[in-house]
mmCIF file of C-alpha atoms in Angstrom:
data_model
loop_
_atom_site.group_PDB
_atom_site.id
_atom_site.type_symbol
_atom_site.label_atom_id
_atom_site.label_comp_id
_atom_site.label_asym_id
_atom_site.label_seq_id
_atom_site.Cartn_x
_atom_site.Cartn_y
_atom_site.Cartn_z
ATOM 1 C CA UNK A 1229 -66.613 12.519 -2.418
ATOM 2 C CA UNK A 1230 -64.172 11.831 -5.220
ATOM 3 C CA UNK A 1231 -62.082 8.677 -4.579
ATOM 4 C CA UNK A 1232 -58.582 9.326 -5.075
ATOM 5 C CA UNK A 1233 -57.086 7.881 -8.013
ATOM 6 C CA UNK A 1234 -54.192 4.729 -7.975
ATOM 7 C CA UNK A 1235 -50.988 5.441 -9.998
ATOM 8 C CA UNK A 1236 -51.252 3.323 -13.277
ATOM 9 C CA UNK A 1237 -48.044 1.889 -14.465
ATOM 10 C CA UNK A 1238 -47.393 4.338 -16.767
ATOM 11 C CA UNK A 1239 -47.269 7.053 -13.075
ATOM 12 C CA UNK A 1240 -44.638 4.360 -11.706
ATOM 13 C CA UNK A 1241 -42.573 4.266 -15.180
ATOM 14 C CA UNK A 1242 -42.193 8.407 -14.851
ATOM 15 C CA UNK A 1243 -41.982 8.249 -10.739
ATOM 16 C CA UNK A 1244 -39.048 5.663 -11.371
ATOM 17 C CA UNK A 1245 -37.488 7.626 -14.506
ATOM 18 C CA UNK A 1246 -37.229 10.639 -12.028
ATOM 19 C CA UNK A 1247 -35.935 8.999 -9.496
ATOM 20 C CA UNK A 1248 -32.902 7.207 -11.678
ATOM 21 C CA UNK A 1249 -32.404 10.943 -13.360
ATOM 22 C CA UNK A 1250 -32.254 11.951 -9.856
ATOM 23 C CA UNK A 1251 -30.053 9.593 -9.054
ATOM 24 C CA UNK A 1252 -27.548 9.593 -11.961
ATOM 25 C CA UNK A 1253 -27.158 13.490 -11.285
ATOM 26 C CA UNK A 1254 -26.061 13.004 -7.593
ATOM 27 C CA UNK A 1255 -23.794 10.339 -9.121
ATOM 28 C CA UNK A 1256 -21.912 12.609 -11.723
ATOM 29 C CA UNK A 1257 -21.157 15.591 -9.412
ATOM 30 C CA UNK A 1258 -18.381 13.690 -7.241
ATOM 31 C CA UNK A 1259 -16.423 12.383 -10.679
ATOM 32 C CA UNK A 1260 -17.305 15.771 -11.919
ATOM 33 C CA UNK A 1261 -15.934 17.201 -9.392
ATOM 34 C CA UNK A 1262 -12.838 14.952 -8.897
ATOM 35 C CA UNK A 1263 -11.174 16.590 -12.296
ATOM 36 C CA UNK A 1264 -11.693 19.925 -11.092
ATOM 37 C CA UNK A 1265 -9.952 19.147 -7.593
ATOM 38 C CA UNK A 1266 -6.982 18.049 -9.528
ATOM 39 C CA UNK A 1267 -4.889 21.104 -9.993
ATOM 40 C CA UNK A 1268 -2.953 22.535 -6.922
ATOM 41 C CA UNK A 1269 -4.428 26.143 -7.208
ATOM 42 C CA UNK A 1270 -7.773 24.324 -6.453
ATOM 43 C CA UNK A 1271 -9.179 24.341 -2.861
ATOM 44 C CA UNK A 1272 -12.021 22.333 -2.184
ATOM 45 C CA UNK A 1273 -14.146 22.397 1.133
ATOM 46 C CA UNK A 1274 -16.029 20.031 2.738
ATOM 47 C CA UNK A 1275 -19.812 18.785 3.348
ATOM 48 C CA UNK A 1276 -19.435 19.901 6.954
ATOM 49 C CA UNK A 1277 -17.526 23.573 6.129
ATOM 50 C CA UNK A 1278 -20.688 24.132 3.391
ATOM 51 C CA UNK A 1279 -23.128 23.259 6.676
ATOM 52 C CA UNK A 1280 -21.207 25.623 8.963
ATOM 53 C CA UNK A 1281 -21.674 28.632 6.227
ATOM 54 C CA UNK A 1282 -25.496 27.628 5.490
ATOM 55 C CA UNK A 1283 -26.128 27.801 9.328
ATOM 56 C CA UNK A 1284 -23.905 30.866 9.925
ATOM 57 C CA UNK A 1285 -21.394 29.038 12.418
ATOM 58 C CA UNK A 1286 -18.810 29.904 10.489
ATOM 59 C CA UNK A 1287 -15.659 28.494 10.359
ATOM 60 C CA UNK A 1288 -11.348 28.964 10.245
ATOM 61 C CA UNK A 1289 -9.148 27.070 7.200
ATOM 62 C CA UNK A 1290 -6.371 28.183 5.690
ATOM 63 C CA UNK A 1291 -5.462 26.497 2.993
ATOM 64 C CA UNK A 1292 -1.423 25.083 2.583
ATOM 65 C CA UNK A 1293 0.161 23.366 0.354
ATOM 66 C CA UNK A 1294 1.563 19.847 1.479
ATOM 67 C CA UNK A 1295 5.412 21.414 0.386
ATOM 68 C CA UNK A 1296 4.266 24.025 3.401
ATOM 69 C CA UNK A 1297 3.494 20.762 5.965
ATOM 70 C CA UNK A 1298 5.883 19.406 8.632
ATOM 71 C CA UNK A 1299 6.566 16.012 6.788
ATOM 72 C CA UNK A 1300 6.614 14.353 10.105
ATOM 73 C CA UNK A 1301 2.274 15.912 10.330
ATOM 74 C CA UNK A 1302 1.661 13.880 7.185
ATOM 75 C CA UNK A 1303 3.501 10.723 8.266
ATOM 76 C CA UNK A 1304 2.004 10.626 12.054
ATOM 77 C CA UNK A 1305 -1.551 10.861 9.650
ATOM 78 C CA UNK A 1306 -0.883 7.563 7.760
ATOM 79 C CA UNK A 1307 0.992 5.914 10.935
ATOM 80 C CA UNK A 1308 -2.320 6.665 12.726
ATOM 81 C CA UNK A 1309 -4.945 6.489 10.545
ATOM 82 C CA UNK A 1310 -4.124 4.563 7.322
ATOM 83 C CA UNK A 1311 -0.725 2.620 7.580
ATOM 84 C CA UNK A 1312 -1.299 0.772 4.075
ATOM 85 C CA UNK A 1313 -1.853 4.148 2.658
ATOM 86 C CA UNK A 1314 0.906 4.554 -0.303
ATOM 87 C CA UNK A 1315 -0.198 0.671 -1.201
ATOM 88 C CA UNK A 1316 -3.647 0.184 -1.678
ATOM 89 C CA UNK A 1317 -6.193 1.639 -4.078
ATOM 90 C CA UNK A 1318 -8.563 3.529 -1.909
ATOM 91 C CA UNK A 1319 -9.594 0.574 -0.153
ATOM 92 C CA UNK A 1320 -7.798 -1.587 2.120
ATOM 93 C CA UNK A 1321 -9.484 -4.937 1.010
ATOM 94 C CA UNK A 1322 -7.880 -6.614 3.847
ATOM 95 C CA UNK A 1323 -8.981 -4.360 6.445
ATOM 96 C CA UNK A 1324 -12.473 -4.395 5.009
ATOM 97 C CA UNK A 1325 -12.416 -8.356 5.128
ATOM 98 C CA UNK A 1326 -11.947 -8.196 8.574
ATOM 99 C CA UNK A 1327 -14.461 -5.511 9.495
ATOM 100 C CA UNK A 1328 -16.708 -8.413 7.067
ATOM 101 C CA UNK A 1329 -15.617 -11.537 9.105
ATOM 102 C CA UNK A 1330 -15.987 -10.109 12.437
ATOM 103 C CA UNK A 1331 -19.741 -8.744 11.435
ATOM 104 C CA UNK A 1332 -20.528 -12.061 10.375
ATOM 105 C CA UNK A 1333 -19.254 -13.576 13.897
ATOM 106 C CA UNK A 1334 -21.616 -11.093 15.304
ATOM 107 C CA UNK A 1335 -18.125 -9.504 16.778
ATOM 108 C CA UNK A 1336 -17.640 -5.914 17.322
ATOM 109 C CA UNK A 1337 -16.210 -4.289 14.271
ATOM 110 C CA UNK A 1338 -13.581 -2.027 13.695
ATOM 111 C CA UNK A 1339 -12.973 1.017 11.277
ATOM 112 C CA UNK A 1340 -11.780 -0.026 8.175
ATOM 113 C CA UNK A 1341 -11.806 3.697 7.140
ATOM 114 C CA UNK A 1342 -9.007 4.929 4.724
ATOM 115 C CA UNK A 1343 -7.555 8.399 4.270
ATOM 116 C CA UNK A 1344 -9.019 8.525 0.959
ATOM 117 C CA UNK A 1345 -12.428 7.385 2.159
ATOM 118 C CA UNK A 1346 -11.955 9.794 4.515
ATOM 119 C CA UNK A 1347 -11.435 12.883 2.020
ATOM 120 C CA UNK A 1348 -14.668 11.262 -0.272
ATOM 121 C CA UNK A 1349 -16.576 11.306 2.847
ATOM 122 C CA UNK A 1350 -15.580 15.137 3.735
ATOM 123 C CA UNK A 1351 -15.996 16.430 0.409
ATOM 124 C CA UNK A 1352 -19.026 14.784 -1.078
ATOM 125 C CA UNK A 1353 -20.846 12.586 1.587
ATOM 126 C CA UNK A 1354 -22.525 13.423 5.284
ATOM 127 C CA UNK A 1355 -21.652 12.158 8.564
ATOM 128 C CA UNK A 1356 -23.418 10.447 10.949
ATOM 129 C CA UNK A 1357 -27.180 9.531 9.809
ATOM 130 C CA UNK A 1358 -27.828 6.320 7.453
ATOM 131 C CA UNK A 1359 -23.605 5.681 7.942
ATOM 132 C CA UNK A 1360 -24.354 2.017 6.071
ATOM 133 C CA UNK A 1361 -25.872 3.678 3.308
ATOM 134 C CA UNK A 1362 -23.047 5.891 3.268
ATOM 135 C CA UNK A 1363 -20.548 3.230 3.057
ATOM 136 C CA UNK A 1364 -21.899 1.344 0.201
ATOM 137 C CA UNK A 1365 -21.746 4.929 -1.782
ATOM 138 C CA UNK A 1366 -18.019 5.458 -0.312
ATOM 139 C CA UNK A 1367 -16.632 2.646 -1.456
ATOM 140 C CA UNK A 1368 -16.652 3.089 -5.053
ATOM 141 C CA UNK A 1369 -16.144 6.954 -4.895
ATOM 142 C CA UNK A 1370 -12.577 6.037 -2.579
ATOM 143 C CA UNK A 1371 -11.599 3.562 -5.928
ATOM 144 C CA UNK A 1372 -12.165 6.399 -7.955
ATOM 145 C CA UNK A 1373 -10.631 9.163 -6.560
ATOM 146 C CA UNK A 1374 -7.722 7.146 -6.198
ATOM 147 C CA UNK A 1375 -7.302 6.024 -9.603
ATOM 148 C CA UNK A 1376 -7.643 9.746 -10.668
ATOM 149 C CA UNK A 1377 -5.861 11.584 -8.007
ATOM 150 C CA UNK A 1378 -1.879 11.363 -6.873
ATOM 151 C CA UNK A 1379 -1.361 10.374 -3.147
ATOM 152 C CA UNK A 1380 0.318 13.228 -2.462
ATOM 153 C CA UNK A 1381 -2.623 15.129 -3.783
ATOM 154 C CA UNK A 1382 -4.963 12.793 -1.896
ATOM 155 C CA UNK A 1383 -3.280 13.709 1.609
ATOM 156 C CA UNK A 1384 -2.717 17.780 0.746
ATOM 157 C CA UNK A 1385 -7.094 17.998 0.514
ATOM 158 C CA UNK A 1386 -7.570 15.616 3.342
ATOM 159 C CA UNK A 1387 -4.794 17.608 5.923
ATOM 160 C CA UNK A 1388 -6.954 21.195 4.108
ATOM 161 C CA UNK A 1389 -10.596 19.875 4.787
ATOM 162 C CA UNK A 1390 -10.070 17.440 8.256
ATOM 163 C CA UNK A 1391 -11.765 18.483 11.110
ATOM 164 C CA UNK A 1392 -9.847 19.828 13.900
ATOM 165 C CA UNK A 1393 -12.181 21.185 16.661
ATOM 166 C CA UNK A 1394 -15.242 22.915 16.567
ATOM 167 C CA UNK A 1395 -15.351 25.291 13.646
ATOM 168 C CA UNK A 1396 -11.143 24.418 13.026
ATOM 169 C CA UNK A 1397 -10.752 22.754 9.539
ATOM 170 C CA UNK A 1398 -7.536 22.243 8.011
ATOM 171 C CA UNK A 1399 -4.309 21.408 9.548
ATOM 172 C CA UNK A 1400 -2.640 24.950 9.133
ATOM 173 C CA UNK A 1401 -5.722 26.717 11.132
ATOM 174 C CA UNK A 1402 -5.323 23.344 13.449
ATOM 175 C CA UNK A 1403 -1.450 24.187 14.388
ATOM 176 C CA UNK A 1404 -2.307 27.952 14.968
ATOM 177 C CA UNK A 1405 -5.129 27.210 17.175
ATOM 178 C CA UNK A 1406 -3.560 24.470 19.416
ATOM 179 C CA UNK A 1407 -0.201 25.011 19.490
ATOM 180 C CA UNK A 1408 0.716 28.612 18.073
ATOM 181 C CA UNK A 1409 2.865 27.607 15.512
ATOM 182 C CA UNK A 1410 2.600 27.457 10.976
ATOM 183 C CA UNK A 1411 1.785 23.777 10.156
ATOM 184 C CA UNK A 1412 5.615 23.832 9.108
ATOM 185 C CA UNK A 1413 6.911 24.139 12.093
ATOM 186 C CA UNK A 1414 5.125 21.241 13.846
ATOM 187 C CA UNK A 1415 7.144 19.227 16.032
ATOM 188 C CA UNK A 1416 7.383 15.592 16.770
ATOM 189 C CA UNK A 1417 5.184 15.217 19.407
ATOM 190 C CA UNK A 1418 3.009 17.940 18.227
ATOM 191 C CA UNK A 1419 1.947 16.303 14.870
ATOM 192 C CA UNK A 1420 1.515 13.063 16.916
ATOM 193 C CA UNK A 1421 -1.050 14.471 19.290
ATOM 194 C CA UNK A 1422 -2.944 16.201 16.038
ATOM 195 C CA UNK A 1423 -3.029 12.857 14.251
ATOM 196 C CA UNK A 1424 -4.057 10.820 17.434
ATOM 197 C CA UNK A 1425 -7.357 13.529 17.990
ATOM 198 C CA UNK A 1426 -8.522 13.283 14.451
ATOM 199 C CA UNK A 1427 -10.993 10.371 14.700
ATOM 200 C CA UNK A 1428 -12.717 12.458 17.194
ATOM 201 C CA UNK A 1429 -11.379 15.989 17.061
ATOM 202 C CA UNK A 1430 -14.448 17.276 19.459
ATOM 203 C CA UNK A 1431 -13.839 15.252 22.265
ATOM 204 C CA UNK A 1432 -10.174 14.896 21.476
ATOM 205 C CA UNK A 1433 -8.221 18.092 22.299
ATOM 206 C CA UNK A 1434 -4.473 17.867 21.215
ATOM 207 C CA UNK A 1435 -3.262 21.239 23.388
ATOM 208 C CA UNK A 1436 -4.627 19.574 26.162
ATOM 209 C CA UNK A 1437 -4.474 15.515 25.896
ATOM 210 C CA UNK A 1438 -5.583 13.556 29.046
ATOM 211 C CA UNK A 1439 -3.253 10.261 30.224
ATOM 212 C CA UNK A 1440 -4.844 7.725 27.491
ATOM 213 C CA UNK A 1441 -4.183 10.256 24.613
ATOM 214 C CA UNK A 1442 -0.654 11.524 25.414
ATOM 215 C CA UNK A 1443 0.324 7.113 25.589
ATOM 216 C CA UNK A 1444 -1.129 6.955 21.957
ATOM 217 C CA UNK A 1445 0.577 9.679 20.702
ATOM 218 C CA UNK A 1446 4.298 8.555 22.060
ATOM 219 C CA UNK A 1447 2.841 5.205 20.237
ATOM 220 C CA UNK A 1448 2.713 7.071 16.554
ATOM 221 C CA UNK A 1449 5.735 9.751 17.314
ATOM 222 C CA UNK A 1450 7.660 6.075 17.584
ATOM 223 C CA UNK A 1451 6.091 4.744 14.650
ATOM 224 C CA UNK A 1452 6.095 7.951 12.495
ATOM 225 C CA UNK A 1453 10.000 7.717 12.858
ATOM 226 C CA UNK A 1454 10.129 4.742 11.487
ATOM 227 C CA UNK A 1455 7.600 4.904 8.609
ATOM 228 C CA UNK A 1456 10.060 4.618 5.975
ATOM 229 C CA UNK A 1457 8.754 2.960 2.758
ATOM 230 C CA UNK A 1458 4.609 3.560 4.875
ATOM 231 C CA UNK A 1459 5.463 6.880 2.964
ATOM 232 C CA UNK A 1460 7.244 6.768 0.056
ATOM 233 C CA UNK A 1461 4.475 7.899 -1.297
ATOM 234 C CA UNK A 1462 4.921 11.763 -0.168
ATOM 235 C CA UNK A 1463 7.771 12.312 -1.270
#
């Protein structure tokens, strides 16, 4: 019976050229794809709206432009999710330090998620398995979009491609399907509940928010009416 044979070094050299080929291509098509997200006619999709055609599941976005956006949607977003938003560069280093320090207490850490690691994450990266891994490949993509891309741009893909509900992507199919109304016409309290029910829009439903989410979204309609220079950025 033929004993099987060991790879030689010259085997690893090609297994490990491969790989970093390998590699280098998964590595170009996010900044590749970053230039051709930057015009307005553009409309990208996300990781999870590619998974929901592959499977057949299907899914409802309509694209809108931010002009076509209740201001007050995109300023509950940044009150709720990402207050340092128009100031940092893709990465709030302080929030990060934090998430850092308590780790190293062996404290229970918070998100230190931005909206533009947010968009990287729906557009080029997966969800849930290996997050940690995921991280250490978000971090420099969220620099780099953000050094190529506007703000305002950053926030019109993120409101097109954000997960509303099952199957609901996009804030304009998200108005429509809670509340019956264009994303323009979003009121107050209505673009507070939508903001509060995006870190877990399957749980969280905005039409019908229990006790503990209707107190968090009187918490951002307050602050979202006072976000002043939190959003100079949009405008």
């Amino acid at each position: 019976m033929a004993r099987p044979r060991r790879l030689n070094r010259a085997g690893l050299n090609r297994i490990a050229r491969r790989c970093l080929i390998v590699a280098l291509v998964l590595a170009a098509i996010p900044v590749v794809l970053t230039f051709l997200y930057l015009p307005p006619f553009v409309h990208p999709v996300s990781t999870l709206m590619l998974k929901d055609l592959v499977t057949f599941s299907g899914y409802d976005r309509r694209w809108v432009s931010i002009d076509d956006v209740a201001p007050v949607l995109a300023h509950s977003v940044i009150m709720s999710e990402d207050g340092q938003f128009c100031f940092h560069r893709g990465v709030d280093l302080g929030e990060l330090r934090g998430v850092v320090d308590d780790a190293l207490a062996g404290e229970a850490t918070r998100g230190a998620s931005t909206i533009t690691m947010q968009t990287v994450k729906n557009l080029f990266l997966w969800a849930r398995p290996l997050s940690s891994v995921r991280k250490v490949v978000e971090l420099p993509l969220a620099v780099y979009f953000d050094a190529v891309m506007s703000k305002r741009r950053i926030m019109e893909i993120y409101l097109n491609v954000a997960e509303w509900g099952p199957g609901i992507y996009g804030i304009e199919a998200a108005a429509q399907h809670h509340f019956g109304v264009s994303a323009k016409q979003l009121s107050r309290r209505q673009a507070a509940l939508l903001a509060v029910s995006l870190p877990n829009p399957i749980a969280r439903n905005p039409a019908r928010p229990g006790p503990g989410l209707r107190r968090l979204a009187s918490l951002i309609e307050r602050r979202a009416g006072r976000s002043g220079a939190y959003v100079g950025c949009l405008d």
